[in-house]
Coordinates of C-alpha atoms (C1' of nucleotides) in Angstrom, one line a residue:
Chain A
X1 CA -169.3 176.8 78.3
X2 CA -172.9 176.2 77.5
X3 CA -175.4 178.3 75.7
X4 CA -178.6 178.2 73.7
X5 CA -176.8 177.9 70.4
X6 CA -174.4 175.0 71.2
X7 CA -175.5 173.0 68.2
X8 CA -173.7 175.4 65.9
X9 CA -170.0 175.2 65.1
X10 CA -167.9 177.7 66.9
X11 CA -165.1 179.5 65.0
X12 CA -161.9 181.1 66.2
X13 CA -162.1 184.9 66.2
X14 CA -159.0 187.1 66.2
X15 CA -158.3 190.8 66.0
X16 CA -155.4 192.3 64.1
X17 CA -154.0 195.8 64.2
X18 CA -152.5 197.7 61.3
X19 CA -150.4 200.4 62.9
X20 CA -149.7 203.4 60.7
X21 CA -147.3 206.2 61.4
X22 CA -145.6 209.1 59.6
X23 CA -142.0 210.1 59.5
X24 CA -139.4 211.5 57.0
X25 CA -142.2 212.4 54.7
X26 CA -143.4 208.8 54.4
X27 CA -146.3 206.8 55.6
X28 CA -145.0 203.9 57.7
X29 CA -146.3 200.6 59.1
X30 CA -145.2 198.9 62.3
X31 CA -144.5 195.2 61.7
X32 CA -143.7 192.4 64.1
X33 CA -142.0 189.0 63.9
X34 CA -144.7 186.4 64.2
X35 CA -144.2 184.3 67.3
X36 CA -146.4 181.3 66.6
X37 CA -146.5 178.6 64.0
X38 CA -147.3 178.5 61.2
X39 CA -145.0 181.1 59.7
X40 CA -143.2 181.8 62.9
X41 CA -140.5 184.4 62.5
X42 CA -142.0 186.1 59.4
X43 CA -143.3 189.7 59.3
X44 CA -146.8 190.1 60.5
X45 CA -149.4 192.5 61.9
X46 CA -150.0 192.1 65.6
X47 CA -153.1 190.3 66.7
X48 CA -154.6 188.0 69.2
X49 CA -157.6 185.8 69.6
X50 CA -160.6 187.4 71.2
X51 CA -161.1 186.1 74.7
X52 CA -164.5 184.6 75.7
X53 CA -165.5 187.4 77.9
X54 CA -163.8 190.3 76.1
X55 CA -165.3 192.7 73.6
X56 CA -163.8 192.9 70.2
X57 CA -162.6 196.5 70.3
X58 CA -161.4 195.7 73.8
X59 CA -159.3 192.9 72.4
X60 CA -157.8 195.2 69.8
X61 CA -157.0 197.8 72.4
X62 CA -155.3 195.2 74.6
X63 CA -153.2 194.0 71.7
X64 CA -152.1 197.5 70.9
X65 CA -151.2 198.2 74.5
X66 CA -149.4 194.9 74.9
X67 CA -147.2 195.4 71.9
X68 CA -146.6 199.2 71.9
X69 CA -147.4 200.3 75.4
X70 CA -149.9 202.9 74.0
X71 CA -153.4 203.5 75.0
X72 CA -155.6 206.3 73.7
X73 CA -154.4 206.3 70.2
X74 CA -156.8 206.3 67.3
X75 CA -158.0 202.8 66.8
X76 CA -160.8 201.8 64.6
X77 CA -162.5 198.8 63.0
X78 CA -161.4 198.1 59.4
X79 CA -163.0 195.0 58.0
X80 CA -163.4 191.3 58.6
X81 CA -161.3 188.8 56.8
X82 CA -163.2 185.6 56.9
X83 CA -162.2 183.4 54.0
X84 CA -162.4 179.8 55.3
X85 CA -158.9 178.9 54.0
X86 CA -157.1 182.2 54.8
X87 CA -155.1 180.6 57.6
X88 CA -153.6 177.1 57.2
X89 CA -153.4 176.8 61.0
X90 CA -157.2 176.7 61.3
X91 CA -160.5 178.4 60.6
X92 CA -159.9 181.8 61.9
X93 CA -161.9 184.9 61.1
X94 CA -160.0 188.0 61.9
X95 CA -161.5 191.4 62.6
X96 CA -158.9 193.8 61.3
X97 CA -158.4 197.2 62.8
X98 CA -156.2 200.1 62.0
X99 CA -154.4 202.4 64.4
X100 CA -152.7 205.8 63.8
X101 CA -149.8 206.7 66.1
X102 CA -146.9 209.1 66.3
X103 CA -143.7 207.3 65.5
X104 CA -141.4 207.4 68.6
X105 CA -144.2 207.3 71.2
X106 CA -144.3 203.6 71.3
X107 CA -142.5 201.8 74.2
X108 CA -139.0 201.0 73.0
X109 CA -138.5 198.0 75.3
X110 CA -141.6 196.4 73.9
X111 CA -140.6 197.2 70.4
X112 CA -137.3 195.5 71.0
X113 CA -138.8 192.6 72.8
X114 CA -141.1 191.8 69.8
X115 CA -138.7 192.7 67.1
X116 CA -140.9 195.4 65.8
X117 CA -139.8 197.6 63.0
X118 CA -141.3 200.5 61.0
X119 CA -141.4 200.0 57.2
X120 CA -142.4 202.5 54.5
X121 CA -145.7 201.5 53.2
X122 CA -144.5 201.2 49.7
X123 CA -141.5 199.1 50.7
X124 CA -143.1 196.4 52.7
X125 CA -141.5 192.9 53.1
X126 CA -143.6 189.8 52.5
X127 CA -146.3 189.4 55.2
X128 CA -147.9 186.3 56.6
X129 CA -151.3 185.1 55.5
X130 CA -153.5 187.8 54.0
X131 CA -151.9 190.6 56.0
X132 CA -150.8 192.3 52.9
X133 CA -154.4 192.7 51.8
X134 CA -155.3 193.9 55.2
X135 CA -152.7 196.6 55.0
X136 CA -153.9 197.7 51.5
X137 CA -157.4 198.0 52.8
X138 CA -156.2 200.0 55.8
X139 CA -154.5 202.4 53.4
X140 CA -157.5 202.8 51.3
X141 CA -159.6 203.5 54.3
X142 CA -157.1 206.0 55.6
X143 CA -157.2 207.8 52.2
X144 CA -160.9 207.9 52.1
X145 CA -161.3 208.8 55.8
X146 CA -158.8 211.7 55.4
X147 CA -161.3 213.3 53.0
X148 CA -164.0 213.9 55.5
X149 CA -162.1 213.9 58.8
X150 CA -158.9 215.7 59.6
X151 CA -157.4 212.4 60.6
X152 CA -153.9 213.4 59.8
X153 CA -153.4 215.1 63.1
X154 CA -153.2 211.7 64.8
X155 CA -150.0 211.0 63.0
X156 CA -148.1 214.2 63.7
X157 CA -146.3 215.3 66.9
X158 CA -148.3 217.7 69.1
X159 CA -146.3 220.6 67.7
X160 CA -145.9 220.6 63.9
X161 CA -145.2 222.9 61.1
X162 CA -147.5 223.5 58.2
X163 CA -145.0 222.1 55.7
X164 CA -144.9 218.9 57.8
X165 CA -148.7 218.7 57.7
X166 CA -148.7 219.3 54.0
X167 CA -146.1 216.6 53.5
X168 CA -148.4 214.2 55.5
X169 CA -151.3 214.9 53.2
X170 CA -149.0 214.5 50.2
X171 CA -148.0 211.1 51.4
X172 CA -151.6 210.0 52.2
X173 CA -153.0 211.2 48.9
X174 CA -150.0 210.4 46.8
X175 CA -150.0 213.8 45.2
X176 CA -148.2 217.0 45.6
X177 CA -150.5 219.8 46.7
X178 CA -149.8 223.5 46.2
X179 CA -148.1 225.0 49.2
X180 CA -150.1 228.2 49.3
X181 CA -153.5 226.7 48.7
X182 CA -152.9 224.1 51.3
X183 CA -151.9 226.6 53.9
X184 CA -154.9 228.8 53.0
X185 CA -157.3 226.0 53.4
X186 CA -156.0 224.6 56.6
X187 CA -155.8 228.1 58.2
X188 CA -159.3 228.8 57.0
X189 CA -160.6 225.9 59.0
X190 CA -159.5 227.6 62.1
X191 CA -158.5 224.5 63.9
X192 CA -154.7 225.0 64.3
X193 CA -153.0 227.7 66.4
X194 CA -149.7 229.3 65.7
X195 CA -147.1 229.1 68.4
X196 CA -144.1 231.4 69.0
X197 CA -141.6 228.7 68.4
X198 CA -140.0 227.7 65.2
X199 CA -138.8 224.4 64.0
X200 CA -135.4 224.6 62.3
X201 CA -134.9 221.0 61.4
X202 CA -136.4 221.5 58.0
X203 CA -134.7 224.6 56.7
X204 CA -132.4 227.4 57.7
X205 CA -135.1 229.9 58.0
X206 CA -137.2 227.6 60.2
X207 CA -141.0 227.1 60.1
X208 CA -143.4 228.2 62.7
X209 CA -144.8 225.5 64.9
X210 CA -148.6 225.0 65.3
X211 CA -150.8 222.9 67.5
X212 CA -154.3 222.1 67.0
X213 CA -157.2 223.4 69.0
X214 CA -158.8 220.3 70.3
X215 CA -162.2 221.8 70.8
X216 CA -162.5 223.4 67.4
X217 CA -161.1 220.2 65.9
X218 CA -163.7 218.1 67.6
X219 CA -166.5 220.4 66.7
X220 CA -165.4 220.2 63.1
X221 CA -165.3 216.4 63.2
X222 CA -168.7 216.3 64.8
X223 CA -170.1 218.5 62.1
X224 CA -168.7 216.1 59.5
X225 CA -167.0 218.8 57.5
X226 CA -165.6 218.2 54.1
X227 CA -161.8 217.9 54.2
X228 CA -160.8 217.5 50.6
X229 CA -157.5 219.0 49.9
Chain B
X1 CA -162.3 169.5 64.2
X2 CA -158.7 170.0 65.1
X3 CA -156.2 172.7 64.3
X4 CA -153.1 174.4 65.4
X5 CA -154.9 177.0 67.6
X6 CA -157.1 174.6 69.6
X7 CA -156.0 175.9 72.9
X8 CA -158.0 179.0 72.3
X9 CA -161.6 179.5 73.0
X10 CA -163.9 179.4 70.0
X11 CA -166.7 181.8 69.6
X12 CA -169.9 181.7 67.7
X13 CA -169.9 183.9 64.6
X14 CA -173.0 185.1 62.9
X15 CA -173.9 187.3 60.0
X16 CA -176.9 189.7 59.9
X17 CA -178.3 191.6 57.0
X18 CA -180.0 195.0 57.2
X19 CA -182.2 195.2 54.1
X20 CA -183.0 198.7 52.9
X21 CA -185.5 199.6 50.3
X22 CA -187.3 202.7 49.1
X23 CA -191.0 203.3 48.4
X24 CA -193.6 206.0 48.8
X25 CA -190.9 208.6 49.3
X26 CA -189.6 206.8 52.3
X27 CA -186.6 204.7 53.2
X28 CA -187.8 201.3 54.4
X29 CA -186.4 198.3 56.2
X30 CA -187.4 194.7 55.8
X31 CA -187.8 193.0 59.1
X32 CA -188.6 189.4 60.0
X33 CA -190.1 187.5 63.0
X34 CA -187.3 185.8 64.8
X35 CA -187.7 182.1 64.7
X36 CA -185.4 181.0 67.6
X37 CA -185.2 181.5 71.3
X38 CA -184.4 183.8 73.0
X39 CA -186.9 186.5 71.8
X40 CA -188.6 184.2 69.4
X41 CA -191.4 186.0 67.6
X42 CA -190.0 189.5 67.9
X43 CA -188.9 191.7 65.0
X44 CA -185.4 191.1 63.9
X45 CA -182.9 191.4 61.1
X46 CA -182.2 188.2 59.3
X47 CA -179.1 186.3 60.1
X48 CA -177.4 183.0 60.5
X49 CA -174.3 181.4 62.0
X50 CA -171.4 181.2 59.7
X51 CA -170.8 177.6 58.7
X52 CA -167.3 176.0 59.3
X53 CA -166.4 175.9 55.7
X54 CA -168.1 179.0 54.5
X55 CA -166.8 182.5 53.9
X56 CA -168.4 185.3 55.7
X57 CA -169.7 187.2 52.7
X58 CA -170.8 183.9 51.4
X59 CA -172.9 183.3 54.5
X60 CA -174.5 186.8 54.2
X61 CA -175.3 186.1 50.6
X62 CA -176.8 182.8 51.5
X63 CA -179.0 184.4 54.2
X64 CA -180.2 187.0 51.8
X65 CA -181.1 184.5 49.2
X66 CA -182.8 182.1 51.6
X67 CA -185.1 184.9 53.0
X68 CA -185.8 187.0 49.9
X69 CA -185.0 184.8 47.0
X70 CA -182.7 187.5 45.7
X71 CA -179.1 187.2 44.5
X72 CA -177.0 189.9 42.9
X73 CA -178.3 192.7 45.0
X74 CA -176.0 195.2 46.6
X75 CA -174.6 193.6 49.7
X76 CA -171.7 194.9 51.7
X77 CA -170.0 194.6 55.0
X78 CA -171.1 197.0 57.7
X79 CA -169.5 196.5 61.0
X80 CA -168.9 193.9 63.7
X81 CA -171.0 193.8 66.9
X82 CA -169.0 191.9 69.4
X83 CA -169.9 193.0 72.9
X84 CA -169.6 189.9 75.1
X85 CA -173.1 190.3 76.5
X86 CA -174.9 191.5 73.5
X87 CA -176.8 188.2 73.2
X88 CA -178.2 186.5 76.3
X89 CA -178.3 183.3 74.4
X90 CA -174.5 183.0 74.3
X91 CA -171.3 184.7 73.2
X92 CA -172.0 185.6 69.6
X93 CA -170.1 188.0 67.5
X94 CA -172.2 189.2 64.6
X95 CA -170.8 190.6 61.3
X96 CA -173.4 192.9 60.2
X97 CA -174.1 193.6 56.5
X98 CA -176.4 195.9 54.7
X99 CA -178.2 195.3 51.5
X100 CA -180.1 197.6 49.1
X101 CA -182.9 196.2 47.1
X102 CA -186.0 197.2 45.1
X103 CA -189.1 196.8 47.1
X104 CA -191.3 194.3 45.3
X105 CA -188.6 192.2 43.8
X106 CA -188.3 189.9 46.8
X107 CA -190.0 186.5 46.6
X108 CA -193.5 186.9 48.0
X109 CA -193.7 183.3 49.1
X110 CA -190.6 183.5 51.2
X111 CA -191.7 186.9 52.6
X112 CA -194.9 185.3 53.7
X113 CA -193.3 182.2 55.1
X114 CA -191.0 184.3 57.3
X115 CA -193.5 186.9 58.2
X116 CA -191.4 189.6 56.7
X117 CA -192.6 193.2 56.5
X118 CA -191.3 196.5 55.3
X119 CA -191.2 199.4 57.9
X120 CA -190.4 203.0 57.4
X121 CA -187.0 203.5 58.9
X122 CA -188.3 206.2 61.2
X123 CA -191.2 204.1 62.4
X124 CA -189.5 200.9 63.4
X125 CA -190.9 198.6 66.1
X126 CA -188.7 197.3 68.9
X127 CA -186.0 195.0 67.6
X128 CA -184.2 192.1 69.3
X129 CA -180.8 192.4 70.8
X130 CA -178.7 195.3 69.4
X131 CA -180.4 195.2 66.0
X132 CA -181.6 198.7 66.5
X133 CA -178.0 199.9 66.7
X134 CA -177.1 197.9 63.6
X135 CA -179.8 199.6 61.7
X136 CA -178.7 203.0 62.8
X137 CA -175.2 202.2 61.7
X138 CA -176.4 201.0 58.4
X139 CA -178.3 204.2 57.8
X140 CA -175.2 206.3 58.7
X141 CA -173.2 204.3 56.3
X142 CA -175.8 204.6 53.5
X143 CA -175.8 208.4 54.0
X144 CA -172.1 208.6 53.9
X145 CA -171.7 206.2 51.0
X146 CA -174.3 208.1 49.0
X147 CA -171.9 211.0 48.9
X148 CA -169.2 209.4 46.9
X149 CA -171.1 206.7 45.1
X150 CA -174.4 206.9 43.2
X151 CA -175.7 204.2 45.4
X152 CA -179.3 205.3 45.1
X153 CA -179.8 203.5 41.9
X154 CA -179.8 200.2 43.7
X155 CA -183.0 201.3 45.4
X156 CA -185.1 202.4 42.5
X157 CA -186.9 200.4 39.8
X158 CA -185.1 200.1 36.5
X159 CA -187.2 202.8 35.0
X160 CA -187.6 205.8 37.2
X161 CA -188.4 209.5 37.0
X162 CA -186.1 212.3 38.0
X163 CA -188.6 213.5 40.7
X164 CA -188.5 210.0 42.1
X165 CA -184.7 210.0 42.2
X166 CA -184.7 213.4 43.9
X167 CA -187.2 212.1 46.5
X168 CA -184.8 209.2 47.2
X169 CA -181.9 211.6 47.8
X170 CA -184.2 213.7 50.0
X171 CA -185.0 210.7 52.1
X172 CA -181.4 209.6 52.4
X173 CA -180.0 213.0 53.3
X174 CA -183.1 214.2 55.2
X175 CA -183.2 217.4 53.4
X176 CA -185.1 219.0 50.5
X177 CA -182.9 219.7 47.6
X178 CA -183.7 222.2 44.9
X179 CA -185.5 220.5 42.0
X180 CA -183.7 222.4 39.2
X181 CA -180.3 222.1 40.6
X182 CA -180.8 218.4 41.3
X183 CA -181.9 217.7 37.8
X184 CA -179.0 219.8 36.4
X185 CA -176.4 217.9 38.4
X186 CA -177.7 214.5 37.7
X187 CA -178.0 215.1 34.0
X188 CA -174.5 216.6 33.9
X189 CA -173.1 213.3 35.2
X190 CA -174.3 211.7 32.0
X191 CA -175.2 208.4 33.6
X192 CA -179.0 208.3 33.0
X193 CA -180.8 208.1 29.7
X194 CA -184.2 209.5 28.9
X195 CA -186.9 207.1 27.6
X196 CA -189.9 207.9 25.5
X197 CA -192.3 206.8 28.2
X198 CA -193.9 208.8 30.9
X199 CA -194.9 207.8 34.4
X200 CA -198.3 209.3 35.3
X201 CA -198.7 208.0 38.8
X202 CA -197.1 211.1 40.3
X203 CA -198.9 213.8 38.5
X204 CA -201.4 214.6 35.8
X205 CA -198.8 215.9 33.5
X206 CA -196.6 212.8 34.0
X207 CA -192.8 212.7 34.3
X208 CA -190.4 211.2 31.8
X209 CA -188.9 207.8 32.7
X210 CA -185.2 207.4 32.7
X211 CA -182.9 204.4 33.1
X212 CA -179.3 204.5 33.9
X213 CA -176.5 203.6 31.6
X214 CA -174.7 200.8 33.4
X215 CA -171.4 201.3 31.6
X216 CA -171.1 205.0 32.3
X217 CA -172.4 204.4 35.8
X218 CA -169.7 201.8 36.5
X219 CA -167.0 204.0 35.0
X220 CA -168.1 206.8 37.3
X221 CA -168.1 204.6 40.4
X222 CA -164.6 203.3 39.4
X223 CA -163.3 206.8 39.1
X224 CA -164.7 207.5 42.6
X225 CA -166.4 210.6 41.6
X226 CA -167.8 213.0 44.1
X227 CA -171.5 212.7 44.4
X228 CA -172.5 215.4 46.8
X229 CA -175.9 216.8 46.1
Chain C
dC1 C1' -210.8 226.0 34.4
dC2 C1' -207.9 225.0 38.0
dA3 C1' -204.9 222.4 41.0
dA4 C1' -200.7 219.9 41.1
dA5 C1' -196.5 218.4 39.7
dA6 C1' -193.0 218.7 35.7
dG7 C1' -190.0 221.1 33.2
dT8 C1' -186.7 225.0 32.1
dG9 C1' -182.6 229.3 32.4
dT10 C1' -180.0 233.1 34.5
dT11 C1' -177.4 235.4 37.8
dA12 C1' -174.5 236.0 42.0
dT13 C1' -171.4 234.0 44.9
dC14 C1' -168.0 231.1 46.7
dG15 C1' -164.3 228.1 46.6
dC16 C1' -160.7 226.1 44.1
dT17 C1' -156.7 226.4 41.0
dA18 C1' -152.8 228.3 39.2
dC19 C1' -149.1 231.0 39.6
dA20 C1' -144.3 234.3 41.1
dC21 C1' -141.9 236.9 44.2
dC22 C1' -139.7 238.2 48.7
dC23 C1' -137.8 236.5 53.3
dA24 C1' -134.7 234.5 56.7
dT25 C1' -130.8 232.0 57.7
dG26 C1' -126.8 228.6 58.1
dA27 C1' -123.1 227.2 55.7
Chain D
dT1 C1' -123.4 235.5 49.3
dC2 C1' -126.1 232.1 47.9
dA3 C1' -128.8 228.0 48.2
dT4 C1' -132.7 226.3 50.6
dG5 C1' -137.1 226.0 52.2
dG6 C1' -140.8 229.3 54.4
dG7 C1' -144.1 232.6 53.8
dT8 C1' -147.6 235.6 51.2
dG9 C1' -151.6 237.6 47.4
dT10 C1' -154.3 237.7 43.3
dA11 C1' -156.9 236.8 39.2
dG12 C1' -159.6 233.5 36.5
dC13 C1' -162.7 229.8 36.3
dG14 C1' -166.0 226.5 37.4
dA15 C1' -169.3 224.7 40.4
dT16 C1' -173.0 225.6 43.4
dA17 C1' -177.0 228.1 45.2
dA18 C1' -180.8 230.9 44.8
dC19 C1' -184.7 231.9 42.5
dA20 C1' -189.9 232.4 39.2
dC21 C1' -192.5 231.4 35.4
dT22 C1' -194.6 228.2 31.9
dT23 C1' -196.5 223.6 30.6
dT24 C1' -199.5 219.7 30.8
dT25 C1' -203.6 217.3 32.0
dG26 C1' -207.1 214.8 35.0
dG27 C1' -210.8 215.9 37.6

DNA sequence: CCAAAAGTGTTATCGCTACACCCATGA
DNA sequence: TCATGGGTGTAGCGATAACACTTTTGG
């Protein structure tokens, strides 16, 4: 490799992915057993070095696919973590990302192969390096983002009930919203459609399933509508 | 240099700073003549490679100080730009930042030395590499940030009038707010204090100068108050 | 004296909050 | 039949939006 800037010191650049999901009324994080020294065997986010001819987001997408089998999930830049001594293995700057996915959609064989496991975000084990801080920042960002973008839908199954949706927002914002007001506001946005089916796993009576209207949803996102709840 | 990850390819990492200011009712950007090949002599953001033992934010702070003489200005991470072919001079990932400062406070000798110049953000010259996109992203971020943080104060002189403050928000949000409602809302936040002086540059009658109360301002920021206008 | 910007107050509307009762059903 | 969660409507309040006239003063 040769280029015009060779006199400058090169640094290792990695990407890491914070994978968030939602189940049983809780926000969850998918963790993996680290497979390289140092700290081999401890819980970790997934990551990889960025390859010389690969874009950064491309690298994050690759990592996500390699470890979960999933493409086309919500994946976005989070922040850099570039402290010179953050990694005793060497000077590595990591570009942290966060992904939102539906629990259960990931490839089970891969999950097993890599010893992956979902943890509730408020019951996390110790993580390697500064991954704990990365996760905290991802949660902050999720909370902020959920205020101006209906990001929650990325975390629910295609068909969901309104109580499920409310419980997701409760988990994200760590508060307990009013059922009636929540329903009113969501319905007034006109982005979800009622189906004829009911989901009976949550109650005897059963709750109607909804799905969201992708077009209206995208239009809303594009307009940058306020999504405070 | 030797470390546990040596088998991986190292990449050059840079920081760039988008410097925004406000004057004459317009948002402005401080640009510099690039001093290295390729594209030497063209308009550019300022930047530098991150040194081996230097943190990333530290590098951005250093750059800002070296080119403007200023420390303690608002400086924050923006985004990475990591396309493998974004820079024909080599594979460089840049970690873009944005800074907000008061026009006129920068060191004039340095500005002259580096051929720096303020441009209105909607009348920018061509910029090197992908710096145009970086600037656009910085403006988006500023607009978004200004909604939940009274960020505007970083851009005004210590003493300012309410019409000036309104004109700043008009410039940021590209709309023309109602004078009376603006005044009412700002004053209701109880973060600015009226002084006995008037500024007569804007009108014959003159407008009272205000300064903001740092403590109340910080408390508001910490509480994460809504700042929609 | 007049042009130009600064300063002020009220009203109507909208959205949010709070809150209580009936419904459907499986056990 | 009853316990459990699902579904609905309304009234009060606070914030926002719309809007017009008076004040000051340099030229």
